[in-house]
Coordinates of C-alpha atoms and ligand atoms in Angstrom, one line a residue:
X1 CA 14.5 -22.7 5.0
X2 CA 13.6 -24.6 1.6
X3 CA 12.9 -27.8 1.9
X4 CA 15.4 -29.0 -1.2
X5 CA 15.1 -32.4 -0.7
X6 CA 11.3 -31.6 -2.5
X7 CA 11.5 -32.6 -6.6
X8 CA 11.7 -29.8 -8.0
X9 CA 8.2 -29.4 -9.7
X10 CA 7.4 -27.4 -12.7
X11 CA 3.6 -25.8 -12.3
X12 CA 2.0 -26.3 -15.9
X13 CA 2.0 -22.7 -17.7
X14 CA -0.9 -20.9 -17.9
X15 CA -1.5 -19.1 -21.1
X16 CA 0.1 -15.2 -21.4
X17 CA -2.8 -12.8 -20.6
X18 CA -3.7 -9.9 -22.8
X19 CA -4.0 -7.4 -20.0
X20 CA -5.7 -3.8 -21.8
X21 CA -6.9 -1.0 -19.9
X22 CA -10.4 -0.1 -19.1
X23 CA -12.3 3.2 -20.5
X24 CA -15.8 4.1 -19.9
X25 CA -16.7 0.8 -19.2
X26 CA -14.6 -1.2 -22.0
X27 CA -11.5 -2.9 -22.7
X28 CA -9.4 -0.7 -24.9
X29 CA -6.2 -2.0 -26.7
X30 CA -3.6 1.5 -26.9
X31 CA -4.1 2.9 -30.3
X32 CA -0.1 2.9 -30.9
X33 CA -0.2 -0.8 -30.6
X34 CA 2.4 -0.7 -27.7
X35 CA 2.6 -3.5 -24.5
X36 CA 5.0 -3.8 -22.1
X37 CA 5.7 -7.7 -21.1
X38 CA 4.4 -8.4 -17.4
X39 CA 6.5 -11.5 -15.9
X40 CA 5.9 -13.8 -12.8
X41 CA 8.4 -13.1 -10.1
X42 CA 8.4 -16.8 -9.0
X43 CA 10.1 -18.4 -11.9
X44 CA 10.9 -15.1 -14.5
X45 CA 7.9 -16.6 -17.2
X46 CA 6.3 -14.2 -19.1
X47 CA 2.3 -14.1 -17.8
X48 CA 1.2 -11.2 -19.5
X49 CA 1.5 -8.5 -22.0
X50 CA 0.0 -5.3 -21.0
X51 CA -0.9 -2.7 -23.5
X52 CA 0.8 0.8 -22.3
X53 CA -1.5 3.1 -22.6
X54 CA 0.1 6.4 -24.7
X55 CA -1.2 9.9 -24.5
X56 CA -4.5 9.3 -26.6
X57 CA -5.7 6.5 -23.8
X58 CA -5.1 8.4 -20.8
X59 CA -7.0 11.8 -22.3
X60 CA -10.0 9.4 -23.3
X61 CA -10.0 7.8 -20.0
X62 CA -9.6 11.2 -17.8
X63 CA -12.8 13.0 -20.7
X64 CA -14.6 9.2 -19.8
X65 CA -14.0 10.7 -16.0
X66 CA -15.4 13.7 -17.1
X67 CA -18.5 13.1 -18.3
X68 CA -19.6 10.5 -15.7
X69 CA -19.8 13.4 -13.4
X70 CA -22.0 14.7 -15.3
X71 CA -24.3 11.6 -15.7
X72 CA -26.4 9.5 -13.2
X73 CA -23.7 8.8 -10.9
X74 CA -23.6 12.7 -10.0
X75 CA -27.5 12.6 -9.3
X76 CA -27.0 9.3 -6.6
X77 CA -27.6 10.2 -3.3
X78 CA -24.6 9.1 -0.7
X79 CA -27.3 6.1 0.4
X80 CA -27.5 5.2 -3.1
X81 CA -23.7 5.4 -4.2
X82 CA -23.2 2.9 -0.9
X83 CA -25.9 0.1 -2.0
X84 CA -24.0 0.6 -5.5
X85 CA -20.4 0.3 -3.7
X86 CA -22.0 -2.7 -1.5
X87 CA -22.3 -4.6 -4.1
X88 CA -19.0 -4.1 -6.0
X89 CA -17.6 -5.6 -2.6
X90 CA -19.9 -8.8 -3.1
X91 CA -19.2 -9.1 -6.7
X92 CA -15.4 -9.1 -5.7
X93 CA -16.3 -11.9 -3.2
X94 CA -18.5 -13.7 -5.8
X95 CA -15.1 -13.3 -8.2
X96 CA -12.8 -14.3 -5.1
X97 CA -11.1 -16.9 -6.8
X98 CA -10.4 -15.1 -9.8
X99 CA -9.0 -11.9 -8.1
X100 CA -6.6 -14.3 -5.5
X101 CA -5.2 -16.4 -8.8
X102 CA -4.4 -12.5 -10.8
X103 CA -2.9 -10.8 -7.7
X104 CA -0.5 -13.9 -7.1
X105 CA 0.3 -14.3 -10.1
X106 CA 1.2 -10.5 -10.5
X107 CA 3.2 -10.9 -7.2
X108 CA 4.3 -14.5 -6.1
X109 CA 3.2 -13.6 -2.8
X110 CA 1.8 -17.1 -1.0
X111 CA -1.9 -18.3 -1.5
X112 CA -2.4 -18.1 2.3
X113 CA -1.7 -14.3 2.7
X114 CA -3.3 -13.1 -0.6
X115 CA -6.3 -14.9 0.4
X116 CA -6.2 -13.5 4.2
X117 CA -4.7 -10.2 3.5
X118 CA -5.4 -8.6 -0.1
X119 CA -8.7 -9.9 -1.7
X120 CA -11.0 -9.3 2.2
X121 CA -9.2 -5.7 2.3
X122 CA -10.5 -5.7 -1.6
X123 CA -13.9 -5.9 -0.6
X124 CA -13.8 -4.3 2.9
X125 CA -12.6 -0.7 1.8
X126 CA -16.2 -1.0 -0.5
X127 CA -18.0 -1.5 2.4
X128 CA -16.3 0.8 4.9
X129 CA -16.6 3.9 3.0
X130 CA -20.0 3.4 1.5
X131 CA -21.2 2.9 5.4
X132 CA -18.8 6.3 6.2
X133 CA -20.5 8.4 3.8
X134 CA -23.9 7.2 4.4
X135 CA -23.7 8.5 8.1
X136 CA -21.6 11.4 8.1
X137 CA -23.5 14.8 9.0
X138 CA -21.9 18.7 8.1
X139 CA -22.4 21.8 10.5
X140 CA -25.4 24.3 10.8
X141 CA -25.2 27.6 12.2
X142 CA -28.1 30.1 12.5
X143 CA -26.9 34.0 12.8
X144 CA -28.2 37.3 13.7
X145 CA -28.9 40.0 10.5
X146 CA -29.2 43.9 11.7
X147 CA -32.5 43.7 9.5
X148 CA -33.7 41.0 12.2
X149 CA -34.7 38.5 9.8
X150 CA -31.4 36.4 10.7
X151 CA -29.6 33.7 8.3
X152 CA -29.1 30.0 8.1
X153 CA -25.8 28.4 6.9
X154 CA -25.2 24.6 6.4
X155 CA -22.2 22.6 4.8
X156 CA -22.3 20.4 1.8
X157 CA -19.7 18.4 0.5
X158 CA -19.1 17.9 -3.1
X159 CA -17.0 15.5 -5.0
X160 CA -13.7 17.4 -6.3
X161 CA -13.9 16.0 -9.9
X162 CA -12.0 13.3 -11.6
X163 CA -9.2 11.9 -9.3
X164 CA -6.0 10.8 -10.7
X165 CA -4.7 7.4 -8.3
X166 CA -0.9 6.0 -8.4
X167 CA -0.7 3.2 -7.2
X168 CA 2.3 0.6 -6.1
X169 CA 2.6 -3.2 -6.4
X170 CA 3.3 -4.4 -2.9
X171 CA -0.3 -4.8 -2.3
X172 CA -2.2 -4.0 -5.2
X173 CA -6.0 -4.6 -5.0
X174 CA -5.9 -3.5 -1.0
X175 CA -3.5 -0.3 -1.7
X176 CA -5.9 0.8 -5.1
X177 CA -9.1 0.1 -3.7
X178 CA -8.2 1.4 -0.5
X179 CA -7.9 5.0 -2.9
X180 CA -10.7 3.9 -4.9
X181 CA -13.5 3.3 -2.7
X182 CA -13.4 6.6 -0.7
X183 CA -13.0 8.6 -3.9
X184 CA -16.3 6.6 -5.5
X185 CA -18.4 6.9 -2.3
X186 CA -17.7 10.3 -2.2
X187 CA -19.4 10.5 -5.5
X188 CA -16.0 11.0 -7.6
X189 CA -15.1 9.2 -11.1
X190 CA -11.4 7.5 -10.6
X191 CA -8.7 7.7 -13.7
X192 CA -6.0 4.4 -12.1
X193 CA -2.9 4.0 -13.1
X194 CA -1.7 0.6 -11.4
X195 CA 2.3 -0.2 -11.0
X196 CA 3.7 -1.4 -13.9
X197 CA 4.3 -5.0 -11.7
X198 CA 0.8 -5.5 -11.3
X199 CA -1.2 -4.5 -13.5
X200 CA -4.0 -7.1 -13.5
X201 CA -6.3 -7.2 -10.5
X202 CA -7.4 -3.6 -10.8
X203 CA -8.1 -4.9 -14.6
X204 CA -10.1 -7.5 -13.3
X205 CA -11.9 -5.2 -11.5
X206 CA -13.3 -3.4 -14.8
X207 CA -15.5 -6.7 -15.2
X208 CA -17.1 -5.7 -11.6
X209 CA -17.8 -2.4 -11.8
X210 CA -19.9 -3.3 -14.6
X211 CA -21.5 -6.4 -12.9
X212 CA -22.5 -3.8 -10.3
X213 CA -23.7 -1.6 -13.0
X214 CA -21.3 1.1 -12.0
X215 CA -22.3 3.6 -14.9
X216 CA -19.6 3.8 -17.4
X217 CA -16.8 6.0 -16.9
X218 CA -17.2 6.1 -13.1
X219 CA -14.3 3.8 -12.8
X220 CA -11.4 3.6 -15.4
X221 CA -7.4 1.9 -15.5
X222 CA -4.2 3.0 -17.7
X223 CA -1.7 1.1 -17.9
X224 CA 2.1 2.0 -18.0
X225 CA 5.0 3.0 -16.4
X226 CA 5.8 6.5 -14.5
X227 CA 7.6 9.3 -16.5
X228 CA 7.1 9.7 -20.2
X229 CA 4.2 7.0 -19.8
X230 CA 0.9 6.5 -18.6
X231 CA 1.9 7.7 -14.8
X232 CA 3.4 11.2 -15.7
X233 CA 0.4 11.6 -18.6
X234 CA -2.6 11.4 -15.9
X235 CA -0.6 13.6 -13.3
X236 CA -0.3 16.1 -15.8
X237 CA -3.5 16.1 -17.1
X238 CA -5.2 19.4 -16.7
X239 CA -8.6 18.0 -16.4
X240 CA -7.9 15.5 -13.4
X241 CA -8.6 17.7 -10.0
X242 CA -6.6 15.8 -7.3
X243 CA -4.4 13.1 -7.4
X244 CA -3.7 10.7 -5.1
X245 CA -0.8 8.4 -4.7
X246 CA 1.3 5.6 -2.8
X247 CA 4.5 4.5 -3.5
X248 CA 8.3 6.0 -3.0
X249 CA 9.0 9.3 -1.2
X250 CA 10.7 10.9 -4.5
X251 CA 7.7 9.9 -6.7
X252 CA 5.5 11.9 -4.3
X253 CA 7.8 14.6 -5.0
X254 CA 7.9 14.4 -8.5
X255 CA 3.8 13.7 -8.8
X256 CA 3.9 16.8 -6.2
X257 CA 5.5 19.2 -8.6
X258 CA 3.0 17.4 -11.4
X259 CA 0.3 18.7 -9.4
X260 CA 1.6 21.8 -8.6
X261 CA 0.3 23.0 -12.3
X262 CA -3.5 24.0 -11.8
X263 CA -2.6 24.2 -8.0
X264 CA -4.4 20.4 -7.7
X265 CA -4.4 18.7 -4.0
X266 CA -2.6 15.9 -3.3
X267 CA -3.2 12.8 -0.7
X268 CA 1.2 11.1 -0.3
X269 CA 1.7 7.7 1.3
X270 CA 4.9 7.1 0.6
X271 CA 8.1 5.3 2.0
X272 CA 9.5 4.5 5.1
X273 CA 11.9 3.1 7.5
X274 CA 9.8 2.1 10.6
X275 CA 11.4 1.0 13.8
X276 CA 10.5 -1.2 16.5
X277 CA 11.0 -0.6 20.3
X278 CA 11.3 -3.8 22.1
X279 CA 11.5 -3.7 26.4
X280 CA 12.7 -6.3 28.3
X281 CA 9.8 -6.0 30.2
X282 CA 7.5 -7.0 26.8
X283 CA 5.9 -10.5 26.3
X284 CA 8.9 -11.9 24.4
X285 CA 6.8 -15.0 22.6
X286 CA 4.3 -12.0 21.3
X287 CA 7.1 -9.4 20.5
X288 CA 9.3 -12.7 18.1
X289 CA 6.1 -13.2 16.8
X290 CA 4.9 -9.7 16.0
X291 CA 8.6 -8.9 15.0
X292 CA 8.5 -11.9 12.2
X293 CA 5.3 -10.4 10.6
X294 CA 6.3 -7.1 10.7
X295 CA 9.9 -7.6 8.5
X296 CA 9.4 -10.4 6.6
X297 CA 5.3 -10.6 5.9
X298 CA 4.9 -10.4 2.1
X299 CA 8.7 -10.7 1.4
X300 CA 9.4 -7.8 3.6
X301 CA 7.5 -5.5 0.8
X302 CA 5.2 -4.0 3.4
X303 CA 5.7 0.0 3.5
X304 CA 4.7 0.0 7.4
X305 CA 7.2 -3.0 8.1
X306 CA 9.9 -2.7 10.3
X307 CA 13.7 -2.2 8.7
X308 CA 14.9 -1.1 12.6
X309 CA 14.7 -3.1 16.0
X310 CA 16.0 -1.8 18.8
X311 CA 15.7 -4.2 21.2
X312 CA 16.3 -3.1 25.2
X313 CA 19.9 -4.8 26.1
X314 CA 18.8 -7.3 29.0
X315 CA 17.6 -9.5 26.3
X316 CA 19.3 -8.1 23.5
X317 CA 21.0 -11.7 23.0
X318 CA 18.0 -13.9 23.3
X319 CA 16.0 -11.6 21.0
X320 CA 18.6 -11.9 18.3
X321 CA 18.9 -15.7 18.5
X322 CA 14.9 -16.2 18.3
X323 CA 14.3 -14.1 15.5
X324 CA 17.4 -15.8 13.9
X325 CA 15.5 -19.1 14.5
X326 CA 12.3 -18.0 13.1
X327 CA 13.6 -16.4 10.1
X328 CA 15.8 -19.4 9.2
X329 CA 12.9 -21.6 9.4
X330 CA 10.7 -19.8 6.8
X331 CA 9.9 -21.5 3.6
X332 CA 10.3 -19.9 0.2
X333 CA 8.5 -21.8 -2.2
X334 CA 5.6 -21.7 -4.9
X335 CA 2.9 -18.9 -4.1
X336 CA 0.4 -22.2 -3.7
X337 CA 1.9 -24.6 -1.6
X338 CA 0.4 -24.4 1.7
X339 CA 3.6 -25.0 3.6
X340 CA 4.8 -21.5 1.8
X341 CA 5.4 -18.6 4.2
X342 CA 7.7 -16.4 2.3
X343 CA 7.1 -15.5 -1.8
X344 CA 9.9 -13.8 -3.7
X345 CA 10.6 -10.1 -4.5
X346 CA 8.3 -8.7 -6.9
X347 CA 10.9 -8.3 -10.1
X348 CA 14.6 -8.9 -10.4
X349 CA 15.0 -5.2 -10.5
X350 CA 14.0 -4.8 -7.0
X351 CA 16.4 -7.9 -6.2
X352 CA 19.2 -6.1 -7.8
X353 CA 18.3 -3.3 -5.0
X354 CA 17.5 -5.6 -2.6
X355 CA 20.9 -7.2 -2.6
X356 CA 23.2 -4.4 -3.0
X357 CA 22.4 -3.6 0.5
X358 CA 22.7 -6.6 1.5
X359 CA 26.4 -6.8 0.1
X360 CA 26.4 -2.8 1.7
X361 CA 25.7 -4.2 4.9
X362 CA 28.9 -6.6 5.1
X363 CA 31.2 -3.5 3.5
X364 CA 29.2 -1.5 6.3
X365 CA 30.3 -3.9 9.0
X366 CA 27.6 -5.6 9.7
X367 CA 27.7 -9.3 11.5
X368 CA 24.7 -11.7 9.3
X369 CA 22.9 -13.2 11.9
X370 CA 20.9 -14.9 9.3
X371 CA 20.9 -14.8 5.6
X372 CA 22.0 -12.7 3.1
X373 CA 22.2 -14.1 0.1
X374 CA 20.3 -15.7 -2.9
X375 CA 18.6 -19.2 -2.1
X376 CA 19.4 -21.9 -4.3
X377 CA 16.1 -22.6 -5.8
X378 CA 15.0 -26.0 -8.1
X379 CA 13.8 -26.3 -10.9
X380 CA 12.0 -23.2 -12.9
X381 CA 12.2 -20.8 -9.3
X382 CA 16.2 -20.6 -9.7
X383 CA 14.4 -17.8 -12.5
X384 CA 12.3 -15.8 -9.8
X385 CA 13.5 -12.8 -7.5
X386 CA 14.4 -14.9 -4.7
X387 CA 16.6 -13.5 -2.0
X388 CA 17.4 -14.9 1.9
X389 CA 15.1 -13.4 4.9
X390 CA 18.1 -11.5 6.5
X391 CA 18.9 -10.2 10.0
X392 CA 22.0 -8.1 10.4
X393 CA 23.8 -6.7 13.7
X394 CA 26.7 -4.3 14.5
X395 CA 25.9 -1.4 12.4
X396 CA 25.8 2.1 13.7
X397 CA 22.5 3.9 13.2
X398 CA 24.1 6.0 10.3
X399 CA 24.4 3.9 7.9
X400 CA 23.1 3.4 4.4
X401 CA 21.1 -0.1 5.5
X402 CA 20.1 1.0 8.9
X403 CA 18.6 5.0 7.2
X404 CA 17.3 4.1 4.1
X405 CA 14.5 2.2 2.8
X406 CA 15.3 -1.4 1.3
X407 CA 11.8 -2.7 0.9
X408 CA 13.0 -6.6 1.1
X409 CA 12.6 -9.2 4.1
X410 CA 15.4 -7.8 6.0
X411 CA 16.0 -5.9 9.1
X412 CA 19.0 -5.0 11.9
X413 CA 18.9 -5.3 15.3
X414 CA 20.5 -2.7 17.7
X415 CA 20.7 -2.8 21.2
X416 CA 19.5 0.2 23.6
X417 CA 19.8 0.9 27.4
X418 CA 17.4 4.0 28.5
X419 CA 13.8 5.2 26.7
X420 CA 14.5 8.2 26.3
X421 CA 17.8 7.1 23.8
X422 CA 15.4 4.6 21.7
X423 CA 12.8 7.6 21.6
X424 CA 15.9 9.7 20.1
X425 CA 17.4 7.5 18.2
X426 CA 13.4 6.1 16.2
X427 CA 12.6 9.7 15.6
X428 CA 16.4 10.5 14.2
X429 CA 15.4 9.8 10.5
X430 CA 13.2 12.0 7.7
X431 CA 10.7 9.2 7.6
X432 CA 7.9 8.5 9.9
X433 CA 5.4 6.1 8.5
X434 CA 4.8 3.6 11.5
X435 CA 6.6 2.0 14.3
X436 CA 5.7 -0.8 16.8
X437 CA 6.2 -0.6 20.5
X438 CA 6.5 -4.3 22.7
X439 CA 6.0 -3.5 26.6
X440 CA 4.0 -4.6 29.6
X441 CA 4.2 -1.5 30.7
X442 CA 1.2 1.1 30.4
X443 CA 3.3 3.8 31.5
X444 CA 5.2 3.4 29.3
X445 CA 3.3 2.4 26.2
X446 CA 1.3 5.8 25.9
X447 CA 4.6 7.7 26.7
X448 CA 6.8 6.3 24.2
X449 CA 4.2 5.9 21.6
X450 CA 3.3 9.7 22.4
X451 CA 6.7 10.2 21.9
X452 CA 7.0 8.7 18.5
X453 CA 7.0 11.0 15.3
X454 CA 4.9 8.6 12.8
X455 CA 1.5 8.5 11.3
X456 CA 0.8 5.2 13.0
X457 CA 1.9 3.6 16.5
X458 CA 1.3 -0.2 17.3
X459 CA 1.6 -0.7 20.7
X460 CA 1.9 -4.7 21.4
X461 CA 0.4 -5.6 17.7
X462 CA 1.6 -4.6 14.3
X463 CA -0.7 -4.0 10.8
X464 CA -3.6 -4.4 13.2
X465 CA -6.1 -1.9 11.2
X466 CA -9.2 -0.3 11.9
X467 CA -10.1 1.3 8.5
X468 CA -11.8 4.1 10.3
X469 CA -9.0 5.4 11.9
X470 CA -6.2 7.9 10.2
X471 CA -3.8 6.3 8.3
X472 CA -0.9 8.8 6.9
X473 CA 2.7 8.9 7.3
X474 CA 4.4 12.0 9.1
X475 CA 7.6 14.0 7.6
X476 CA 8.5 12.3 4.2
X477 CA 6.3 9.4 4.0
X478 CA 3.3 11.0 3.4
X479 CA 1.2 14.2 3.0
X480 CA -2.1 14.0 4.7
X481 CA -4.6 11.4 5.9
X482 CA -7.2 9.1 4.7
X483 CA -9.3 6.2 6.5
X484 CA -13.2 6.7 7.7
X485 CA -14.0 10.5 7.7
X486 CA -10.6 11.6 7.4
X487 CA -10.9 10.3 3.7
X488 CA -13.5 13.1 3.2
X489 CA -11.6 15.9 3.6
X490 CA -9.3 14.8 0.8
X491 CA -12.2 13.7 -1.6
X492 CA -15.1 16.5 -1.2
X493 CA -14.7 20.2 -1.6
X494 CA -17.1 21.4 1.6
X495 CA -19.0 24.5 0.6
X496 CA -21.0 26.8 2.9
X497 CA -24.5 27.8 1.9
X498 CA -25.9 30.7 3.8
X499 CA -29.7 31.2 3.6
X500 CA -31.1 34.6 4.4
X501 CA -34.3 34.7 6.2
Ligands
LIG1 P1 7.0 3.8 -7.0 O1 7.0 5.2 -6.4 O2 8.2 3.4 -7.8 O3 5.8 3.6 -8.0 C1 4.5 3.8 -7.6 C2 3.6 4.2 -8.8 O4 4.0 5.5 -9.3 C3 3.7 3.2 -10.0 O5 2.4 3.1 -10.5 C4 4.6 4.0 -10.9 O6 4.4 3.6 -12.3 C5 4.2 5.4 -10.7 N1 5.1 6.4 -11.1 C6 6.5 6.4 -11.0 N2 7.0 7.6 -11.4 C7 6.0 8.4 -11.7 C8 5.9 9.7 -12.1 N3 7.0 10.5 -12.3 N4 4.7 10.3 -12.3 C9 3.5 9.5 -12.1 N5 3.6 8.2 -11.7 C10 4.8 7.7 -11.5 O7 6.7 2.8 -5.8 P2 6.7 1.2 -5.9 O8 8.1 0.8 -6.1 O9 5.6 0.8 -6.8 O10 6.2 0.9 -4.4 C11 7.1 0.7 -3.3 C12 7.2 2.0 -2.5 O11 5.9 2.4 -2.1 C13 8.0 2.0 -1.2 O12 8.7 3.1 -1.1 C14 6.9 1.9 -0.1 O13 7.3 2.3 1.1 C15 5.9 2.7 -0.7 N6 4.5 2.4 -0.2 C16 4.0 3.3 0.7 C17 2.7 3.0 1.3 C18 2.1 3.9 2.3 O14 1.0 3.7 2.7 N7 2.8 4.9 2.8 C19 2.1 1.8 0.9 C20 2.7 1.0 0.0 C21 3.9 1.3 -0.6
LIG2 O1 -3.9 -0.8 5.5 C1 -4.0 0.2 4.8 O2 -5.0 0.8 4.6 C2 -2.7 0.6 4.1 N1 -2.8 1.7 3.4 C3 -1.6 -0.2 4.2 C4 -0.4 0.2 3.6 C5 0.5 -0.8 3.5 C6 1.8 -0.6 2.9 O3 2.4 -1.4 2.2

């Protein structure tokens, strides 16, 4: 898994960043002086210190907000607001480098999936929702009036105001500009309060905005944590009109009741604890390799990765010793070696989680097919958030590491024998944020993933997204849906105008 007969190398340290937030259209220290110390989670090195925003910054930021709805930005016409969100994509691309060195080093995640995965997505939610907005039409009706003259009505939509967005650190730039975008292109201005883990690629993305002569205010970031601090502040903030949010279940709750206070909408994605169905009749080569990506991609910190396999019993056995194989032969190493395929948690914090489970698991029961444990890392990484890709059998589907979410690169394997049992026994828990189906069988495939109670279904694939299409979680991981036109609903107020004759 690491390859220790490597030197252990120690990467030369690059100086510790002053990351401040950004307020109509400048870098703003927080007036109290505060920062809270950002570290790398590859080798526990301090890499930046962020300046918390208190009270003062976020009211400054949300007023910023404010009056940018009032200024040129409200007068752009949908076409316009795309050309302007066009380029904010490009100018990301342009920056490429920049943004992939800030998000890995917020992260550890490898070189080779930040560079695939976060920065494109960066730049591709610009462009998707400028071309949405620029070609979506609202409904006409013409009516009778008993004077004979008869009426027109037609729907606008409007932006709802300043929008409040939460974001996590799993995935940073793609997760917060996957919020942004929609919210700009529908002609909102954005208040962004980035996870405390990684704070500087929506920073870094200040410095665009005003490339792409965004006009000030349109687009501003507040650092700090969640209650008493910069999260709670903008939630609560009577002048934001809709928040929106990703990140854990009971956050949504708590941002929920936030919002409840000037009876402000809310767009949840929030946790889950996805399962995958594998059939014995599936492509087993494509179901190992779809299974790999979908529980240990990005350390396992994926919100629609899968924590559950059930795996048809015919080939129960041989799909417990592949996986095993696989997982034991990633390599956890530095974020920018190319031979890296698994990075380390993001903090030691969500080690400490991460591996009381997996000591739960063994007081549980459970057999460890594969891992779980710490790696024994050289050099400076024995001070990063490293913990074994684990599999796990044996444990009944009640317990605490087979129901609740653990957010690491781990998963258990359970053995099924009839479809409608595996239908049961996926739907049994309070999430329902994805799941990912492996058959042969078209039958089947639309029936089970009919079947399935979850925002999204992957049939033969997993993560496979077009940005278009809904994307929500069902039950507790999430409150409504956002992607393509869906976005709109959550980002416009549509108003009726009817026109007397
Ligand atoms: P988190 O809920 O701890 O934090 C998310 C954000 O909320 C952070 O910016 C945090 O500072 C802020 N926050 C915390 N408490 C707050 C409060 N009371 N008021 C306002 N803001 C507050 O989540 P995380 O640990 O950053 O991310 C991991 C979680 O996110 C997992 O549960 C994962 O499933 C979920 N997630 C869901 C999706 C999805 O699309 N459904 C995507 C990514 C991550
Ligand atoms: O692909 C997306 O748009 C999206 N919201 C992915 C969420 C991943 C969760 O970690």
């Amino acid at each position: 898994m690491l390859d220790t007969t490597e030197k252990p190398k120690t990467a030369a340290k690059p100086a510790v960043r002053d990351v401040r937030n950004f307020i109509a259209g400048e870098y703003v220290t927080a007036r109290s002086g505060h920062t809270f110390d950002k570290c790398s989670p590859v080798d526990g090195a301090l890499i930046a210190r962020v300046s918390e925003a208190g009270e003062a910054e976020v009211d400054a930021a949300v007023k910023a907000a404010r009056d940018a709805l009032e200024g040129p930005w409200a007068r752009l016409a949908p076409a316009e607001r795309g050309e302007m969100l066009y380029t904010v994509a490009n100018e990301i691309n342009k920056r490429f480098d920049d943004f992939l060195e800030a998000e890995v080093a917020d992260t550890g995640k490898p070189v080779s999936l930040a560079r695939h995965l976060d920065i494109p997505r960066g730049a591709a939610n610009f462009k998707v929702f400028a071309d949405t907005v620029k070609n979506v039409s609202t409904e006409f009706f013409e009516m009778a009036t008993p004077d004979g003259t008869g009426a027109i009505n037609y729907a606008v939509r409007r932006p709802v105001g300043v929008v409040g967005v939460i974001c996590p650190w799993n995935l940073p730039l793609l997760l917060m500009t996957w919020k942004v975008a929609p919210a700009l292109a529908c002609g909102n201005t954005v208040v962004v309060k980035p996870s405390e883990e990684s704070p500087q690629t929506a920073t870094l993305l200040g410095e665009v905005m005003n490339a792409a002569g965004v006009p000030k205010g349109v687009y501003n970031v507040v650092h700090g944590f969640g209650p008493g601090s910069a999260g709670e502040f903008l939630t609560r903030h009577p002048h934001v009109n809709a928040i929106t949010f990703t990140g854990e279940t009971r956050t949504g709750a708590a941002i929920m009741k936030s919002a409840a206070d000037g009876a402000r909408p809310v767009s949840l994605e929030m946790g889950g604890k996805n399962p995958a169905i594998v059939f014995a009749d599936c492509d087993f080569e494509a179901a190992i390799d779809g299974t790999m990506r979908s529980c240990f991609a990005n350390c396992g910190q994926v919100c629609l990765g899968t924590e559950r396999v059930y795996v048809e019993r015919p080939i129960f056995d041989a799909f417990v010793s592949a996986l095993k194989e696989r997982a034991e032969k990633l390599r956890l190493g530095r974020p920018e070696d190319s031979s890296t395929t698994m990075g380390p948690l993001i903090s030691q914090e969500q080690r400490n989680k991460v591996l009381s489970y997996y000591r739960k698991a063994v007081e549980e029961g459970a057999t460890v097919v594969a891992g779980g444990g710490v790696p024994e890392m050289p050099g400076d990484l024995s001070g990063g958030a490293w913990v074994e890709p684990t599999i796990w059998t044996g444990l009944p589907d009640t317990a605490a590491v087979t129901t609740e979410e653990i957010f690491g690169p781990c998963t258990h394997i359970a053995p099924f024998d009839e479809e409608d049992e595996v239908v049961r026994r996926a739907n049994a828990l309070d999430y329902g944020l994805a799941a990912s189906v492996w058959t042969t069988n078209l039958a089947r495939a639309h029936r089970v993933s009919a079947r399935i109670e979850a925002g999204i279904v992957w049939v033969n694939s997993w993560f496979l997204r077009d940005l278009r299409t809904p994307f929500g979680g069902m039950k507790q991981s999430g409150i409504g849906r956002e992607g393509g036109v869906h976005s709109l609903e959550f980002y416009t107020e549509l108003k009726n105008v009817c026109i007397k004759l």
